[in-house]
Amino acid sequence: MTPTREDVIDFVYAEARMLDEGRFADWLALWLPEGHYWMPLDYKQSDPETVTSLLYEDNFMLRLRVERLEGERTFSQKPKSRCHHVLNRPFVDEFDPGANRYVTTTSMHYVETRLDEQQLLAVTARHELKVIDGTIRIANKRVDLLNCDAAFGNIQLLP
Amino acid sequence: MPAYTPETARALIRGHQVHRDVYTSPDVFRLEMKHLFRNVWVFVGHDSQTPDKGDYFTTQVADQPVIQVRHSDGEIHVLYNRCPHKGTKIAIDRTGNTGKFFRCPYHAWSFKTDGCLLAIPLKKGYEGTGLSDTLNGKGMKAVGAVRNYRGFIFARLAETGISFEDFFGDSLSSIDNMVDRSPEGRLEVSGPPLRYMHKCNWKMLVENQTDTCHPMVAHESSAGTAVRLWQEMGNPEPRPAAMQIIAPFMSPYDFFEGIGIRTWPNGHGHTGVMGSIHSSYDAIPGYFSAMTAAYGEERAKAILDENRHNTIYFPNIMVKAPLAQLRNFIPLAADRCLVESYVYHPVGAPRELTARSAMYNRMINAPTSIVGHDDLEMYERAQEGLLSDGLEWVDLHRLYDADEDFSETRVENGTTERQMRNQFDAWAKFMHEEPQPVRAEAAE
Ligand code: FES
Ligand SMILES: [Fe+2]
């Protein structure tokens, strides 16, 4: 199957909706096994490995993160956090069925709340997507926070 | 609540108990900033953050804004970040290069990079006014004393007081081990620090670094889940990279009892005397041979076999020598602490070594860390719980001995709270009025 640009854009919206609705098992299933979720610490950071990032998680770490959210003794999730994404329409930066490579850039406002606290993050998400067995999957995702160099309290869910 | 004095604040420390006001009272916090943090040696930064002449780095020593700057003679100076004219901060970006001098952006007074006044516009207007007889007329004020120890910059704000060597004594062996792990004997900062805001007292973080009875409880949700996931996968080898780092957090009590805690005088101490959670990492190809080439096999082995866990440099930093990490617990208010967590690259070592340190840093110390989330949750619950009037004292009885003497270096059962008591002993010792000569106690 060759997706249309519309399919690629719909995918990005659908992914955000899964996170907002807490459907983390579905969300994990979107990922290709070799994918990394990267949230840089530095503005325009190019090295995810030898310089610290906020997140640079492989499939095992993402599974761990998601499983932990449901744990009996996950104290920082008693009570649970909730999140909310507001998306600008994604830009389709690369659309290359021949190479099976689709890249989007999406501006978002990400809101996370727990108890009386609520925080707002301005986010740019870059998705690298591939079609495998007829469905769109995430090959890599990079999330840049506008204020990546600020001091944060807990950010517990995923922009 | 009565206003505390250094003397009445000292009475909040009983050895086996401390009064909750040491965590909650803004008045006690003010005394800590004014006295404790002035009298001791406090971490500023690393010299690789300011490698070239004119390079500067802005930070805080306790509540004092300071600039670490490399002067034209190559030495590092630490200056208060405050114009002697009207108080304007001279630099506000976190790092930069100022060239040969600082120039205040308000009225253009300028200063050499050692702080000395260089020039004032319309200088004639000050002739005969007496400005040059005042401290302000000299330039930007420097802190009381600065020491560059193997690349780590420490400052004592007070003009007089305990010497660097007397204050740290044998505890410097942890920094030595961290730096010796570079084949060239030199560390370089690797990127900016993680910055994690905690709505709790700074001492909770410092105490937690040697709290070996919490990982298997507070971190069961992350470390325990990791171990379960790996088992469900059929224990694949090599283990997922994250497993090496996180699984040891689930080590049982007897592991932590066995690795021991060492305390040094003046509030310093470390966990992991006989090995630690950092002992069983996979070897990184090329690293041991680089170390052997630099030090010879026997010495290289000795350096790498020393796997200390967390070393506290009282009052407010922790280093992990095997991972070349430093965490700076910067006190902002009685109920607010900014944690900055750095990774260093051991120069001459393979970059994979630094990649592991960076992975540890983001997995454990980031605001997005599934481990850090549960620590912060505990601190913030404690900060709120301490406001209850039900009980006034916080308990530190674990393996307490009424005769304990903190001027002695000791190694004890790794689940003791002796290091926390040691910190409070030093807290009381250095909580005094402006520098009176401090009795230097020889470390054993
Ligand atoms: S405040 Fe700095 S020159 Fe006036
Ligand atoms: Fe912890």
PDB file of C-alpha atoms in Angstrom, chain B residues 63-223:
ATOM      1  CA  ASP B  63      21.933  31.936  46.873  1.00  0.00           C
ATOM      2  CA  GLN B  64      24.817  34.032  45.550  1.00  0.00           C
ATOM      3  CA  PRO B  65      25.007  34.696  41.794  1.00  0.00           C
ATOM      4  CA  VAL B  66      28.601  34.211  40.674  1.00  0.00           C
ATOM      5  CA  ILE B  67      30.682  34.107  37.490  1.00  0.00           C
ATOM      6  CA  GLN B  68      33.401  31.529  36.932  1.00  0.00           C
ATOM      7  CA  VAL B  69      35.833  33.121  34.463  1.00  0.00           C
ATOM      8  CA  ARG B  70      39.249  32.284  33.022  1.00  0.00           C
ATOM      9  CA  HIS B  71      41.520  35.299  33.498  1.00  0.00           C
ATOM     10  CA  SER B  72      44.240  36.406  31.094  1.00  0.00           C
ATOM     11  CA  ASP B  73      46.856  34.537  33.166  1.00  0.00           C
ATOM     12  CA  GLY B  74      44.955  31.271  32.578  1.00  0.00           C
ATOM     13  CA  GLU B  75      43.708  30.983  36.174  1.00  0.00           C
ATOM     14  CA  ILE B  76      40.047  30.582  37.051  1.00  0.00           C
ATOM     15  CA  HIS B  77      38.471  33.346  39.107  1.00  0.00           C
ATOM     16  CA  VAL B  78      35.075  33.358  40.797  1.00  0.00           C
ATOM     17  CA  LEU B  79      33.444  36.779  41.019  1.00  0.00           C
ATOM     18  CA  TYR B  80      30.116  37.903  42.403  1.00  0.00           C
ATOM     19  CA  ASN B  81      27.864  38.570  39.428  1.00  0.00           C
ATOM     20  CA  ARG B  82      27.042  42.097  40.459  1.00  0.00           C
ATOM     21  CA  CYS B  83      28.160  45.459  39.140  1.00  0.00           C
ATOM     22  CA  PRO B  84      29.745  47.565  41.897  1.00  0.00           C
ATOM     23  CA  HIS B  85      27.874  50.592  40.558  1.00  0.00           C
ATOM     24  CA  LYS B  86      24.159  49.814  40.868  1.00  0.00           C
ATOM     25  CA  GLY B  87      24.108  46.041  41.232  1.00  0.00           C
ATOM     26  CA  THR B  88      23.270  44.991  37.672  1.00  0.00           C
ATOM     27  CA  LYS B  89      24.263  41.430  36.851  1.00  0.00           C
ATOM     28  CA  ILE B  90      27.266  41.641  34.562  1.00  0.00           C
ATOM     29  CA  ALA B  91      26.456  38.435  32.630  1.00  0.00           C
ATOM     30  CA  ILE B  92      23.196  36.555  32.383  1.00  0.00           C
ATOM     31  CA  ASP B  93      23.802  34.039  29.616  1.00  0.00           C
ATOM     32  CA  ARG B  94      24.910  30.696  31.067  1.00  0.00           C
ATOM     33  CA  THR B  95      28.183  30.620  29.149  1.00  0.00           C
ATOM     34  CA  GLY B  96      30.105  32.943  26.885  1.00  0.00           C
ATOM     35  CA  ASN B  97      33.383  34.668  26.177  1.00  0.00           C
ATOM     36  CA  THR B  98      33.876  38.230  27.354  1.00  0.00           C
ATOM     37  CA  GLY B  99      37.288  38.835  25.758  1.00  0.00           C
ATOM     38  CA  LYS B 100      39.785  40.737  27.894  1.00  0.00           C
ATOM     39  CA  PHE B 101      37.250  42.490  30.109  1.00  0.00           C
ATOM     40  CA  PHE B 102      33.680  42.599  31.359  1.00  0.00           C
ATOM     41  CA  ARG B 103      31.638  45.647  30.484  1.00  0.00           C
ATOM     42  CA  CYS B 104      28.502  46.413  32.447  1.00  0.00           C
ATOM     43  CA  PRO B 105      25.546  46.825  30.069  1.00  0.00           C
ATOM     44  CA  TYR B 106      24.000  49.628  32.179  1.00  0.00           C
ATOM     45  CA  HIS B 107      26.605  52.480  32.375  1.00  0.00           C
ATOM     46  CA  ALA B 108      29.653  50.778  30.836  1.00  0.00           C
ATOM     47  CA  TRP B 109      31.891  50.454  33.868  1.00  0.00           C
ATOM     48  CA  SER B 110      34.446  47.863  32.808  1.00  0.00           C
ATOM     49  CA  PHE B 111      36.465  45.279  34.717  1.00  0.00           C
ATOM     50  CA  LYS B 112      39.386  42.995  34.037  1.00  0.00           C
ATOM     51  CA  THR B 113      38.556  39.305  34.170  1.00  0.00           C
ATOM     52  CA  ASP B 114      39.972  39.135  37.702  1.00  0.00           C
ATOM     53  CA  GLY B 115      37.338  41.723  38.686  1.00  0.00           C
ATOM     54  CA  CYS B 116      39.624  44.776  38.994  1.00  0.00           C
ATOM     55  CA  LEU B 117      38.078  48.044  37.868  1.00  0.00           C
ATOM     56  CA  LEU B 118      39.396  48.961  34.432  1.00  0.00           C
ATOM     57  CA  ALA B 119      37.538  52.102  33.385  1.00  0.00           C
ATOM     58  CA  ILE B 120      34.517  54.295  34.092  1.00  0.00           C
ATOM     59  CA  PRO B 121      33.046  56.654  31.462  1.00  0.00           C
ATOM     60  CA  LEU B 122      33.197  60.351  32.428  1.00  0.00           C
ATOM     61  CA  LYS B 123      35.753  59.463  35.038  1.00  0.00           C
ATOM     62  CA  LYS B 124      36.274  63.115  35.930  1.00  0.00           C
ATOM     63  CA  GLY B 125      32.943  63.136  37.675  1.00  0.00           C
ATOM     64  CA  TYR B 126      34.352  60.831  40.326  1.00  0.00           C
ATOM     65  CA  GLU B 127      37.515  62.765  41.037  1.00  0.00           C
ATOM     66  CA  GLY B 128      37.772  63.673  44.686  1.00  0.00           C
ATOM     67  CA  THR B 129      34.433  62.019  45.499  1.00  0.00           C
ATOM     68  CA  GLY B 130      35.972  59.215  47.541  1.00  0.00           C
ATOM     69  CA  LEU B 131      34.745  56.393  45.243  1.00  0.00           C
ATOM     70  CA  SER B 132      38.262  55.026  44.963  1.00  0.00           C
ATOM     71  CA  ASP B 133      38.426  54.612  48.732  1.00  0.00           C
ATOM     72  CA  THR B 134      35.404  52.305  48.778  1.00  0.00           C
ATOM     73  CA  LEU B 135      35.148  48.621  47.995  1.00  0.00           C
ATOM     74  CA  ASN B 136      32.877  49.480  45.066  1.00  0.00           C
ATOM     75  CA  GLY B 137      35.698  51.556  43.593  1.00  0.00           C
ATOM     76  CA  LYS B 138      37.917  48.469  43.383  1.00  0.00           C
ATOM     77  CA  GLY B 139      35.751  46.557  40.937  1.00  0.00           C
ATOM     78  CA  MET B 140      33.752  43.324  40.920  1.00  0.00           C
ATOM     79  CA  LYS B 141      34.102  41.544  44.225  1.00  0.00           C
ATOM     80  CA  ALA B 142      35.713  38.105  44.223  1.00  0.00           C
ATOM     81  CA  VAL B 143      34.628  35.302  46.543  1.00  0.00           C
ATOM     82  CA  GLY B 144      36.775  34.646  49.610  1.00  0.00           C
ATOM     83  CA  ALA B 145      38.865  31.819  48.160  1.00  0.00           C
ATOM     84  CA  VAL B 146      38.942  29.609  45.066  1.00  0.00           C
ATOM     85  CA  ARG B 147      40.517  26.219  44.504  1.00  0.00           C
ATOM     86  CA  ASN B 148      40.838  24.297  41.255  1.00  0.00           C
ATOM     87  CA  TYR B 149      41.169  20.654  42.305  1.00  0.00           C
ATOM     88  CA  ARG B 150      41.962  18.488  39.280  1.00  0.00           C
ATOM     89  CA  GLY B 151      39.557  20.546  37.187  1.00  0.00           C
ATOM     90  CA  PHE B 152      36.790  20.939  39.776  1.00  0.00           C
ATOM     91  CA  ILE B 153      36.343  24.526  40.922  1.00  0.00           C
ATOM     92  CA  PHE B 154      35.344  25.126  44.533  1.00  0.00           C
ATOM     93  CA  ALA B 155      34.814  28.439  46.313  1.00  0.00           C
ATOM     94  CA  ARG B 156      34.670  29.543  49.918  1.00  0.00           C
ATOM     95  CA  LEU B 157      32.643  32.732  50.157  1.00  0.00           C
ATOM     96  CA  ALA B 158      34.097  33.745  53.528  1.00  0.00           C
ATOM     97  CA  GLU B 159      37.443  35.554  53.455  1.00  0.00           C
ATOM     98  CA  THR B 160      38.862  33.383  56.203  1.00  0.00           C
ATOM     99  CA  GLY B 161      38.011  29.932  57.457  1.00  0.00           C
ATOM    100  CA  ILE B 162      38.867  26.294  57.011  1.00  0.00           C
ATOM    101  CA  SER B 163      41.386  25.455  54.280  1.00  0.00           C
ATOM    102  CA  PHE B 164      40.398  23.366  51.269  1.00  0.00           C
ATOM    103  CA  GLU B 165      42.610  20.443  52.344  1.00  0.00           C
ATOM    104  CA  ASP B 166      41.387  20.491  55.935  1.00  0.00           C
ATOM    105  CA  PHE B 167      37.774  20.667  54.818  1.00  0.00           C
ATOM    106  CA  PHE B 168      37.854  17.787  52.323  1.00  0.00           C
ATOM    107  CA  GLY B 169      40.740  15.656  53.623  1.00  0.00           C
ATOM    108  CA  ASP B 170      40.722  12.073  52.352  1.00  0.00           C
ATOM    109  CA  SER B 171      37.332  12.479  50.688  1.00  0.00           C
ATOM    110  CA  LEU B 172      39.190  13.898  47.668  1.00  0.00           C
ATOM    111  CA  SER B 173      40.041  10.277  46.819  1.00  0.00           C
ATOM    112  CA  SER B 174      36.686   9.966  45.019  1.00  0.00           C
ATOM    113  CA  ILE B 175      37.425  12.919  42.733  1.00  0.00           C
ATOM    114  CA  ASP B 176      40.905  11.451  42.242  1.00  0.00           C
ATOM    115  CA  ASN B 177      39.406   8.137  41.149  1.00  0.00           C
ATOM    116  CA  MET B 178      36.986   9.877  38.794  1.00  0.00           C
ATOM    117  CA  VAL B 179      39.789  11.847  37.121  1.00  0.00           C
ATOM    118  CA  ASP B 180      42.232   8.912  37.124  1.00  0.00           C
ATOM    119  CA  ARG B 181      39.690   6.997  35.030  1.00  0.00           C
ATOM    120  CA  SER B 182      40.794   9.208  32.147  1.00  0.00           C
ATOM    121  CA  PRO B 183      43.934   7.784  30.511  1.00  0.00           C
ATOM    122  CA  GLU B 184      45.117  11.390  30.303  1.00  0.00           C
ATOM    123  CA  GLY B 185      44.112  12.253  33.868  1.00  0.00           C
ATOM    124  CA  ARG B 186      41.688  14.897  32.683  1.00  0.00           C
ATOM    125  CA  LEU B 187      37.911  15.272  32.361  1.00  0.00           C
ATOM    126  CA  GLU B 188      35.926  17.403  29.963  1.00  0.00           C
ATOM    127  CA  VAL B 189      32.322  18.407  30.486  1.00  0.00           C
ATOM    128  CA  SER B 190      30.040  16.679  27.965  1.00  0.00           C
ATOM    129  CA  GLY B 191      27.165  18.999  27.122  1.00  0.00           C
ATOM    130  CA  PRO B 192      24.900  21.032  29.365  1.00  0.00           C
ATOM    131  CA  PRO B 193      23.586  19.615  32.640  1.00  0.00           C
ATOM    132  CA  LEU B 194      20.112  18.241  33.141  1.00  0.00           C
ATOM    133  CA  ARG B 195      18.154  20.784  35.193  1.00  0.00           C
ATOM    134  CA  TYR B 196      15.469  19.336  37.443  1.00  0.00           C
ATOM    135  CA  MET B 197      13.405  21.506  39.793  1.00  0.00           C
ATOM    136  CA  HIS B 198      12.448  19.973  43.131  1.00  0.00           C
ATOM    137  CA  LYS B 199       9.828  21.466  45.434  1.00  0.00           C
ATOM    138  CA  CYS B 200      11.616  20.276  48.525  1.00  0.00           C
ATOM    139  CA  ASN B 201      14.504  21.127  50.792  1.00  0.00           C
ATOM    140  CA  TRP B 202      18.004  20.606  49.359  1.00  0.00           C
ATOM    141  CA  LYS B 203      19.053  18.377  52.269  1.00  0.00           C
ATOM    142  CA  MET B 204      16.478  15.725  51.339  1.00  0.00           C
ATOM    143  CA  LEU B 205      18.329  15.211  48.068  1.00  0.00           C
ATOM    144  CA  VAL B 206      21.737  15.091  49.715  1.00  0.00           C
ATOM    145  CA  GLU B 207      20.522  12.578  52.312  1.00  0.00           C
ATOM    146  CA  ASN B 208      18.918  10.414  49.654  1.00  0.00           C
ATOM    147  CA  GLN B 209      22.281   9.857  47.929  1.00  0.00           C
ATOM    148  CA  THR B 210      23.399   7.546  50.719  1.00  0.00           C
ATOM    149  CA  ASP B 211      19.923   6.218  51.532  1.00  0.00           C
ATOM    150  CA  THR B 212      20.441   2.583  50.565  1.00  0.00           C
ATOM    151  CA  CYS B 213      17.139   1.437  52.049  1.00  0.00           C
ATOM    152  CA  HIS B 214      14.997   3.196  49.439  1.00  0.00           C
ATOM    153  CA  PRO B 215      15.915   1.911  45.937  1.00  0.00           C
ATOM    154  CA  MET B 216      14.200  -1.479  46.192  1.00  0.00           C
ATOM    155  CA  VAL B 217      11.107   0.213  47.613  1.00  0.00           C
ATOM    156  CA  ALA B 218      10.674   3.551  45.860  1.00  0.00           C
ATOM    157  CA  HIS B 219      12.081   2.265  42.549  1.00  0.00           C
ATOM    158  CA  GLU B 220      10.301  -1.064  42.426  1.00  0.00           C
ATOM    159  CA  SER B 221       8.000   0.458  39.816  1.00  0.00           C
ATOM    160  CA  SER B 222      10.868   1.073  37.388  1.00  0.00           C
ATOM    161  CA  ALA B 223      13.679  -1.335  38.310  1.00  0.00           C
TER     162      ALA B 223
END
